[in-house]
Amino acid sequence: MPIKIVLENGEEGVYPDGTTCMDLYREKTADNKDLIAVLVNGKECDLNLPLAERNVISFVDFDSPKGAAIYRHSAGHILAHAVKRLYPTAKMGIGPAIENGFYYDFEFEEPISADDLPAIEAEMKKIIRERKPIRRHEVSREEAKGIFRAQNETYKLELIADLPEDTVISCYEQDDFCDLCAGPHLNHTGMVKAFKLTGLAGAYWRGDERNTMLQRIYGTAFPSSERLEQYLTLIEEAKKRDHRKLGRDLELFSLHDEGPGFPFLHNNGMIIWQELADFWRREHRLSGYEEIKTPLILNRHLWEQSGHWDHYHDNMYFTKIDDQDFIVKPMNCPGAMLVYGSKMHSYRDLPRRIAEMGIVHRHELSGALHGLMRVRTFTQDDAHIFMLPGQIEAEVAGIIGLMDHFYRIFGFDYRVELSTRPEKAMGSLEMWEKATGILEQVLQDKEINFKINEGDGAFYGPKIDFHLEDCLGRSWQCGTIQLDFQMPEKFDLTFIGEDGAKHRPVVIHRVVYGSMERFFALLIEHYGGAFPAWLAPVQSTVIPVTERSHDYARQVQLRLKEEGFRVNLDSRNEKVGYKIREAQLKKIPYMLVVGDREVENGEVAIRHRDKGDLGSGSINSFITDLKKEIAEKTI
RNA sequence: GCCGACGUAGCUCAACGGUAGAGCAGCUGAUUUGUAAUCAGCAGGUUGGGGGUUCGAUUCCCUUCGUCGGCUCCA
């Protein structure tokens, strides 16, 4: 019986029964080297799937995200296969593809170490050389249980037990290796051309810290060794932008054993910090914010009232003053609540946007600390907006606009997530649903792509989070907008409505940078330490060629200082090339070389760190240009 | 906090069961230099802290602190 199918481009075709997707592809094109899988009616399937009547077929290669994931997932199976050959008693956890690679979790009888990875890699290469066919089997729940019970794969049995009733359970088999898997997969193991095991780490079973810790093996795979090498080189290059390395090299900040998670900012870092803060203040005044400052340490009663004592206890630092318990603030909100509550409000006063660059301390788990990105004390560019319920949409929209404005200035791409009700939450379900609905609506109205993050909200309300990526593509939460119906309740906050009666305001907690420290770290990595002129700790350095031009160089420096620039003078007894090299390494935007020629003409020879020698020009025109560059925050 | 790895001079790294070495940085001197490193000399470390094994430890073991990669958590 011939079978009629439709290709993605609308082309139709009739094929004999038994024709597989792979056959079809071979007929359509001469080259099948990176073909991974097919989409049958939009669903990913194996290449050896026989064609069926009226199927709409399209092909998936490595260069689509789906294709890469399938390819790497197959590499993950080969990893598990190799592990089972070398360690027959190892139990398999899960092994998905992830961005840029894959991993597989195992429980070994005796923990393995990174030294064991080469042997596993060698076994994987063997499996690849064997070109074992990868076959799909659909099985009943009982059959599936039987298979994995026989292999003593207790984690797989747990997975099976949790599969919904109507799930089609499938196994993928290569040689004597069999894994519970929805698929699809490559046709045979030989299709994995290049891979590398990149790491070994602990990971809780199902991501729950109450569960056993398994050993996770990370790897990546590419269709050619060239592309693998390219990727590995890229990673090496990216590591050079690590803010921890640049922070030391450029004397931005330091970390010390004496204060784990408590960063020290140096002068260069402080200059950038102040620029960020100045910019922030200007923008917030423009957007109708007022600014306050609240104490670092406040009485325990306040934190009991706010709910932090119950919900945030493990993360707080405590101290005692005159036999009374005090808490080092982990959040700024209770302070802001007191400020709001310190006077009567009319509905005409709202919204009231109260900002605070607030320093908070949180006792984070030691293993979670990470340079400036994850610390135990940081400054939140916080604000609490007190408003009428009817003002929520407009305020949330306004903040999203402000957030976008900020991130654009720095040239950041960002990702948005909507976090919903966590397990440990205050307030009624209805309240949560309503609040979450409002946030979702605003995002949709603004046509912003976002991901829903179930159960990741704050204990007092749902939130919209803004994520930025570091040099290695790890995602960090920065901006956040959190809706809160709880705090006004807890602090009995009111405003007088049109009707003359007391009403409850709604509160939004929001940060734009998020944590100044984290944002700073991300900026360092984003620019690779080469800050735009408006942020650069030193904006230009004057380089006299010989001692003859030192007087002139000093005049140039003075003139630029008077114009408000941050400018150095390198009057050391060194050659020009040496001084330029040092200025380059410090990533100073402009180098002004002054020798006999410049002294004579009253000019400066301008060199830009990226554009190189720009020739000579008048000091005045340099001043004009640099002022413009700074004012416009040119990246 | 958990799993694994690591901790030698300011930085990057070397060595080794017999009390540590290089490059860069630093300091001193010479050199007066034109767009990414001038030359020479000097100085610099109780090998993260504590304990143990040993005739002897930086090297082996334990412990503790810290860092790194993950997990968990989160700005």
PDB file of C-alpha atoms in Angstrom, chain A residues 117-331:
ATOM      1  CA  LEU A 117      36.680   9.937  33.426  1.00  0.00           C
ATOM      2  CA  PRO A 118      39.343   9.168  30.772  1.00  0.00           C
ATOM      3  CA  ALA A 119      38.625   5.434  31.113  1.00  0.00           C
ATOM      4  CA  ILE A 120      34.904   6.125  30.682  1.00  0.00           C
ATOM      5  CA  GLU A 121      35.638   8.296  27.660  1.00  0.00           C
ATOM      6  CA  ALA A 122      37.702   5.470  26.159  1.00  0.00           C
ATOM      7  CA  GLU A 123      34.841   3.035  26.650  1.00  0.00           C
ATOM      8  CA  MET A 124      32.448   5.508  25.048  1.00  0.00           C
ATOM      9  CA  LYS A 125      34.718   5.761  22.011  1.00  0.00           C
ATOM     10  CA  LYS A 126      34.632   1.986  21.794  1.00  0.00           C
ATOM     11  CA  ILE A 127      30.827   1.969  21.812  1.00  0.00           C
ATOM     12  CA  ILE A 128      30.813   4.630  19.112  1.00  0.00           C
ATOM     13  CA  ARG A 129      33.227   2.584  16.957  1.00  0.00           C
ATOM     14  CA  GLU A 130      30.940  -0.436  17.370  1.00  0.00           C
ATOM     15  CA  ARG A 131      28.152   1.542  15.645  1.00  0.00           C
ATOM     16  CA  LYS A 132      25.499  -0.212  17.728  1.00  0.00           C
ATOM     17  CA  PRO A 133      21.992   0.314  16.384  1.00  0.00           C
ATOM     18  CA  ILE A 134      19.777   2.279  18.784  1.00  0.00           C
ATOM     19  CA  ARG A 135      16.309   0.740  18.924  1.00  0.00           C
ATOM     20  CA  ARG A 136      13.079   2.004  20.401  1.00  0.00           C
ATOM     21  CA  HIS A 137      10.704  -0.353  22.219  1.00  0.00           C
ATOM     22  CA  GLU A 138       7.336   0.619  23.519  1.00  0.00           C
ATOM     23  CA  VAL A 139       6.488  -1.405  26.579  1.00  0.00           C
ATOM     24  CA  SER A 140       3.697  -1.753  29.060  1.00  0.00           C
ATOM     25  CA  ARG A 141       4.119  -0.398  32.566  1.00  0.00           C
ATOM     26  CA  GLU A 142       4.525  -3.941  33.894  1.00  0.00           C
ATOM     27  CA  GLU A 143       7.122  -4.817  31.269  1.00  0.00           C
ATOM     28  CA  ALA A 144       9.028  -1.646  32.049  1.00  0.00           C
ATOM     29  CA  LYS A 145       8.995  -2.457  35.754  1.00  0.00           C
ATOM     30  CA  GLY A 146      10.167  -5.965  34.971  1.00  0.00           C
ATOM     31  CA  ILE A 147      13.084  -4.787  32.877  1.00  0.00           C
ATOM     32  CA  PHE A 148      14.433  -2.330  35.432  1.00  0.00           C
ATOM     33  CA  ARG A 149      13.682  -4.517  38.443  1.00  0.00           C
ATOM     34  CA  ALA A 150      15.798  -7.220  36.812  1.00  0.00           C
ATOM     35  CA  GLN A 151      18.627  -4.694  36.473  1.00  0.00           C
ATOM     36  CA  ASN A 152      18.104  -3.405  40.011  1.00  0.00           C
ATOM     37  CA  GLU A 153      17.691   0.108  38.621  1.00  0.00           C
ATOM     38  CA  THR A 154      15.776   1.463  41.597  1.00  0.00           C
ATOM     39  CA  TYR A 155      15.852   5.067  40.413  1.00  0.00           C
ATOM     40  CA  LYS A 156      14.346   4.087  37.079  1.00  0.00           C
ATOM     41  CA  LEU A 157      11.596   2.187  38.909  1.00  0.00           C
ATOM     42  CA  GLU A 158      10.862   5.343  40.863  1.00  0.00           C
ATOM     43  CA  LEU A 159      10.589   7.273  37.602  1.00  0.00           C
ATOM     44  CA  ILE A 160       8.235   4.683  36.128  1.00  0.00           C
ATOM     45  CA  ALA A 161       6.028   4.806  39.204  1.00  0.00           C
ATOM     46  CA  ASP A 162       5.650   8.540  38.736  1.00  0.00           C
ATOM     47  CA  LEU A 163       4.764   8.437  35.040  1.00  0.00           C
ATOM     48  CA  PRO A 164       1.136   9.485  34.439  1.00  0.00           C
ATOM     49  CA  GLU A 165      -1.334   6.673  33.713  1.00  0.00           C
ATOM     50  CA  ASP A 166      -1.678   7.359  29.986  1.00  0.00           C
ATOM     51  CA  THR A 167       2.034   7.706  29.215  1.00  0.00           C
ATOM     52  CA  VAL A 168       3.426   5.634  26.359  1.00  0.00           C
ATOM     53  CA  ILE A 169       6.425   4.069  28.064  1.00  0.00           C
ATOM     54  CA  SER A 170       9.408   3.490  25.824  1.00  0.00           C
ATOM     55  CA  CYS A 171      12.884   2.078  26.222  1.00  0.00           C
ATOM     56  CA  TYR A 172      15.898   2.661  24.040  1.00  0.00           C
ATOM     57  CA  GLU A 173      18.281  -0.195  23.550  1.00  0.00           C
ATOM     58  CA  GLN A 174      21.799  -0.303  22.182  1.00  0.00           C
ATOM     59  CA  ASP A 175      23.668  -3.600  22.444  1.00  0.00           C
ATOM     60  CA  ASP A 176      22.880  -4.985  25.921  1.00  0.00           C
ATOM     61  CA  PHE A 177      22.225  -1.526  27.336  1.00  0.00           C
ATOM     62  CA  CYS A 178      18.653  -0.469  27.900  1.00  0.00           C
ATOM     63  CA  ASP A 179      17.382   2.836  29.248  1.00  0.00           C
ATOM     64  CA  LEU A 180      13.961   4.171  30.074  1.00  0.00           C
ATOM     65  CA  CYS A 181      13.588   7.061  27.668  1.00  0.00           C
ATOM     66  CA  ALA A 182      10.980   8.957  25.686  1.00  0.00           C
ATOM     67  CA  GLY A 183      13.430   9.546  22.854  1.00  0.00           C
ATOM     68  CA  PRO A 184      14.007  10.178  20.080  1.00  0.00           C
ATOM     69  CA  HIS A 185      17.585   9.100  19.482  1.00  0.00           C
ATOM     70  CA  LEU A 186      20.181   8.807  16.760  1.00  0.00           C
ATOM     71  CA  ASN A 187      20.013   5.717  14.563  1.00  0.00           C
ATOM     72  CA  HIS A 188      23.200   4.191  15.822  1.00  0.00           C
ATOM     73  CA  THR A 189      25.993   4.996  18.268  1.00  0.00           C
ATOM     74  CA  GLY A 190      28.462   5.706  15.464  1.00  0.00           C
ATOM     75  CA  MET A 191      26.615   8.902  14.641  1.00  0.00           C
ATOM     76  CA  VAL A 192      28.227  10.678  17.600  1.00  0.00           C
ATOM     77  CA  LYS A 193      31.362  12.084  16.028  1.00  0.00           C
ATOM     78  CA  ALA A 194      33.007  14.120  18.763  1.00  0.00           C
ATOM     79  CA  PHE A 195      32.427  14.381  22.483  1.00  0.00           C
ATOM     80  CA  LYS A 196      34.199  15.156  25.724  1.00  0.00           C
ATOM     81  CA  LEU A 197      33.430  14.545  29.353  1.00  0.00           C
ATOM     82  CA  THR A 198      33.769  17.926  30.973  1.00  0.00           C
ATOM     83  CA  GLY A 199      33.106  17.479  34.632  1.00  0.00           C
ATOM     84  CA  LEU A 200      32.070  15.486  37.641  1.00  0.00           C
ATOM     85  CA  ALA A 201      29.855  16.858  40.397  1.00  0.00           C
ATOM     86  CA  GLY A 202      27.423  15.862  43.088  1.00  0.00           C
ATOM     87  CA  ALA A 203      23.710  16.240  42.483  1.00  0.00           C
ATOM     88  CA  TYR A 204      20.800  15.317  44.705  1.00  0.00           C
ATOM     89  CA  TRP A 205      18.435  12.739  43.292  1.00  0.00           C
ATOM     90  CA  ARG A 206      15.570  14.713  41.797  1.00  0.00           C
ATOM     91  CA  GLY A 207      17.192  17.922  42.954  1.00  0.00           C
ATOM     92  CA  ASP A 208      15.976  17.456  46.502  1.00  0.00           C
ATOM     93  CA  GLU A 209      18.509  17.905  49.270  1.00  0.00           C
ATOM     94  CA  ARG A 210      16.699  15.337  51.413  1.00  0.00           C
ATOM     95  CA  ASN A 211      17.555  12.676  48.834  1.00  0.00           C
ATOM     96  CA  THR A 212      20.770  10.736  48.209  1.00  0.00           C
ATOM     97  CA  MET A 213      23.508  12.577  46.451  1.00  0.00           C
ATOM     98  CA  LEU A 214      24.359  11.025  43.122  1.00  0.00           C
ATOM     99  CA  GLN A 215      27.424  11.652  41.003  1.00  0.00           C
ATOM    100  CA  ARG A 216      26.741  13.650  37.891  1.00  0.00           C
ATOM    101  CA  ILE A 217      29.021  13.333  34.875  1.00  0.00           C
ATOM    102  CA  TYR A 218      28.893  16.295  32.499  1.00  0.00           C
ATOM    103  CA  GLY A 219      29.867  16.159  28.844  1.00  0.00           C
ATOM    104  CA  THR A 220      29.317  17.757  25.509  1.00  0.00           C
ATOM    105  CA  ALA A 221      29.121  16.462  21.947  1.00  0.00           C
ATOM    106  CA  PHE A 222      29.440  17.957  18.474  1.00  0.00           C
ATOM    107  CA  PRO A 223      29.134  16.627  14.919  1.00  0.00           C
ATOM    108  CA  SER A 224      32.860  17.156  14.299  1.00  0.00           C
ATOM    109  CA  SER A 225      36.022  17.352  16.354  1.00  0.00           C
ATOM    110  CA  GLU A 226      36.651  20.795  14.849  1.00  0.00           C
ATOM    111  CA  ARG A 227      33.420  22.107  16.286  1.00  0.00           C
ATOM    112  CA  LEU A 228      34.153  20.458  19.618  1.00  0.00           C
ATOM    113  CA  GLU A 229      37.593  22.089  19.719  1.00  0.00           C
ATOM    114  CA  GLN A 230      36.066  25.389  18.720  1.00  0.00           C
ATOM    115  CA  TYR A 231      33.629  25.151  21.587  1.00  0.00           C
ATOM    116  CA  LEU A 232      36.309  24.216  24.105  1.00  0.00           C
ATOM    117  CA  THR A 233      38.459  27.145  22.946  1.00  0.00           C
ATOM    118  CA  LEU A 234      35.484  29.443  23.301  1.00  0.00           C
ATOM    119  CA  ILE A 235      35.046  28.315  26.895  1.00  0.00           C
ATOM    120  CA  GLU A 236      38.727  28.899  27.615  1.00  0.00           C
ATOM    121  CA  GLU A 237      38.459  32.397  26.179  1.00  0.00           C
ATOM    122  CA  ALA A 238      35.317  33.095  28.161  1.00  0.00           C
ATOM    123  CA  LYS A 239      37.080  32.133  31.395  1.00  0.00           C
ATOM    124  CA  LYS A 240      39.496  35.008  30.841  1.00  0.00           C
ATOM    125  CA  ARG A 241      36.546  37.346  31.347  1.00  0.00           C
ATOM    126  CA  ASP A 242      35.754  35.860  34.758  1.00  0.00           C
ATOM    127  CA  HIS A 243      35.038  38.793  37.070  1.00  0.00           C
ATOM    128  CA  ARG A 244      37.042  37.171  39.854  1.00  0.00           C
ATOM    129  CA  LYS A 245      40.164  37.232  37.705  1.00  0.00           C
ATOM    130  CA  LEU A 246      39.529  40.666  36.196  1.00  0.00           C
ATOM    131  CA  GLY A 247      38.524  42.046  39.575  1.00  0.00           C
ATOM    132  CA  ARG A 248      41.984  41.231  40.878  1.00  0.00           C
ATOM    133  CA  ASP A 249      43.906  42.207  37.732  1.00  0.00           C
ATOM    134  CA  LEU A 250      42.143  45.540  37.413  1.00  0.00           C
ATOM    135  CA  GLU A 251      42.118  46.154  41.191  1.00  0.00           C
ATOM    136  CA  LEU A 252      38.351  46.451  41.330  1.00  0.00           C
ATOM    137  CA  PHE A 253      37.727  44.386  44.444  1.00  0.00           C
ATOM    138  CA  SER A 254      39.125  41.609  46.580  1.00  0.00           C
ATOM    139  CA  LEU A 255      37.859  38.733  48.671  1.00  0.00           C
ATOM    140  CA  HIS A 256      39.544  37.488  51.813  1.00  0.00           C
ATOM    141  CA  ASP A 257      39.424  34.414  53.984  1.00  0.00           C
ATOM    142  CA  GLU A 258      38.651  36.768  56.845  1.00  0.00           C
ATOM    143  CA  GLY A 259      35.286  37.557  55.315  1.00  0.00           C
ATOM    144  CA  PRO A 260      33.936  34.788  53.106  1.00  0.00           C
ATOM    145  CA  GLY A 261      31.160  36.264  50.997  1.00  0.00           C
ATOM    146  CA  PHE A 262      31.905  39.790  52.246  1.00  0.00           C
ATOM    147  CA  PRO A 263      33.594  41.568  49.366  1.00  0.00           C
ATOM    148  CA  PHE A 264      36.049  44.486  49.639  1.00  0.00           C
ATOM    149  CA  LEU A 265      35.721  47.131  46.952  1.00  0.00           C
ATOM    150  CA  HIS A 266      38.915  48.937  45.933  1.00  0.00           C
ATOM    151  CA  ASN A 267      39.165  52.426  44.521  1.00  0.00           C
ATOM    152  CA  ASN A 268      38.707  51.352  40.894  1.00  0.00           C
ATOM    153  CA  GLY A 269      35.667  49.334  41.831  1.00  0.00           C
ATOM    154  CA  MET A 270      34.264  52.202  43.869  1.00  0.00           C
ATOM    155  CA  ILE A 271      34.489  54.580  40.914  1.00  0.00           C
ATOM    156  CA  ILE A 272      32.371  52.237  38.833  1.00  0.00           C
ATOM    157  CA  TRP A 273      30.048  51.662  41.772  1.00  0.00           C
ATOM    158  CA  GLN A 274      29.501  55.401  42.215  1.00  0.00           C
ATOM    159  CA  GLU A 275      28.832  55.894  38.515  1.00  0.00           C
ATOM    160  CA  LEU A 276      26.235  53.131  38.671  1.00  0.00           C
ATOM    161  CA  ALA A 277      24.671  54.696  41.746  1.00  0.00           C
ATOM    162  CA  ASP A 278      24.677  58.218  40.254  1.00  0.00           C
ATOM    163  CA  PHE A 279      23.036  56.965  37.095  1.00  0.00           C
ATOM    164  CA  TRP A 280      20.514  55.057  39.182  1.00  0.00           C
ATOM    165  CA  ARG A 281      19.605  58.128  41.287  1.00  0.00           C
ATOM    166  CA  ARG A 282      19.178  60.342  38.252  1.00  0.00           C
ATOM    167  CA  GLU A 283      16.901  57.857  36.536  1.00  0.00           C
ATOM    168  CA  HIS A 284      14.856  57.186  39.643  1.00  0.00           C
ATOM    169  CA  ARG A 285      14.278  60.851  40.389  1.00  0.00           C
ATOM    170  CA  LEU A 286      13.101  61.233  36.818  1.00  0.00           C
ATOM    171  CA  SER A 287      10.738  58.312  37.314  1.00  0.00           C
ATOM    172  CA  GLY A 288       9.160  59.794  40.423  1.00  0.00           C
ATOM    173  CA  TYR A 289      10.982  57.940  43.197  1.00  0.00           C
ATOM    174  CA  GLU A 290      11.984  59.349  46.567  1.00  0.00           C
ATOM    175  CA  GLU A 291      14.983  57.935  48.427  1.00  0.00           C
ATOM    176  CA  ILE A 292      15.391  56.812  52.034  1.00  0.00           C
ATOM    177  CA  LYS A 293      17.960  55.035  54.196  1.00  0.00           C
ATOM    178  CA  THR A 294      16.986  52.631  56.961  1.00  0.00           C
ATOM    179  CA  PRO A 295      19.082  51.019  59.729  1.00  0.00           C
ATOM    180  CA  LEU A 296      21.156  47.866  59.220  1.00  0.00           C
ATOM    181  CA  ILE A 297      20.123  46.381  62.548  1.00  0.00           C
ATOM    182  CA  LEU A 298      16.563  46.328  63.846  1.00  0.00           C
ATOM    183  CA  ASN A 299      14.738  44.754  66.740  1.00  0.00           C
ATOM    184  CA  ARG A 300      13.572  41.172  66.511  1.00  0.00           C
ATOM    185  CA  HIS A 301       9.926  42.207  66.998  1.00  0.00           C
ATOM    186  CA  LEU A 302       9.937  43.939  63.636  1.00  0.00           C
ATOM    187  CA  TRP A 303      11.037  40.736  61.930  1.00  0.00           C
ATOM    188  CA  GLU A 304       8.431  38.719  63.738  1.00  0.00           C
ATOM    189  CA  GLN A 305       5.851  41.193  62.537  1.00  0.00           C
ATOM    190  CA  SER A 306       7.073  41.054  58.934  1.00  0.00           C
ATOM    191  CA  GLY A 307       7.120  37.261  58.889  1.00  0.00           C
ATOM    192  CA  HIS A 308      10.862  37.035  58.256  1.00  0.00           C
ATOM    193  CA  TRP A 309      11.410  35.485  61.657  1.00  0.00           C
ATOM    194  CA  ASP A 310       9.304  32.515  60.568  1.00  0.00           C
ATOM    195  CA  HIS A 311      10.065  32.406  56.871  1.00  0.00           C
ATOM    196  CA  TYR A 312      13.626  33.598  56.583  1.00  0.00           C
ATOM    197  CA  HIS A 313      15.167  32.536  59.876  1.00  0.00           C
ATOM    198  CA  ASP A 314      17.919  30.325  58.446  1.00  0.00           C
ATOM    199  CA  ASN A 315      19.300  33.174  56.370  1.00  0.00           C
ATOM    200  CA  MET A 316      19.478  35.850  59.025  1.00  0.00           C
ATOM    201  CA  TYR A 317      22.303  37.118  61.240  1.00  0.00           C
ATOM    202  CA  PHE A 318      21.479  37.830  64.845  1.00  0.00           C
ATOM    203  CA  THR A 319      22.944  40.021  67.511  1.00  0.00           C
ATOM    204  CA  LYS A 320      22.105  41.115  71.037  1.00  0.00           C
ATOM    205  CA  ILE A 321      21.936  44.677  72.311  1.00  0.00           C
ATOM    206  CA  ASP A 322      21.077  45.384  75.951  1.00  0.00           C
ATOM    207  CA  ASP A 323      19.718  41.849  76.288  1.00  0.00           C
ATOM    208  CA  GLN A 324      17.342  42.338  73.398  1.00  0.00           C
ATOM    209  CA  ASP A 325      17.504  40.342  70.150  1.00  0.00           C
ATOM    210  CA  PHE A 326      18.339  42.334  67.081  1.00  0.00           C
ATOM    211  CA  ILE A 327      18.607  41.227  63.487  1.00  0.00           C
ATOM    212  CA  VAL A 328      20.960  42.393  60.773  1.00  0.00           C
ATOM    213  CA  LYS A 329      18.512  43.137  57.998  1.00  0.00           C
ATOM    214  CA  PRO A 330      18.320  40.557  55.226  1.00  0.00           C
ATOM    215  CA  MET A 331      15.775  42.691  53.359  1.00  0.00           C
TER     216      MET A 331
END
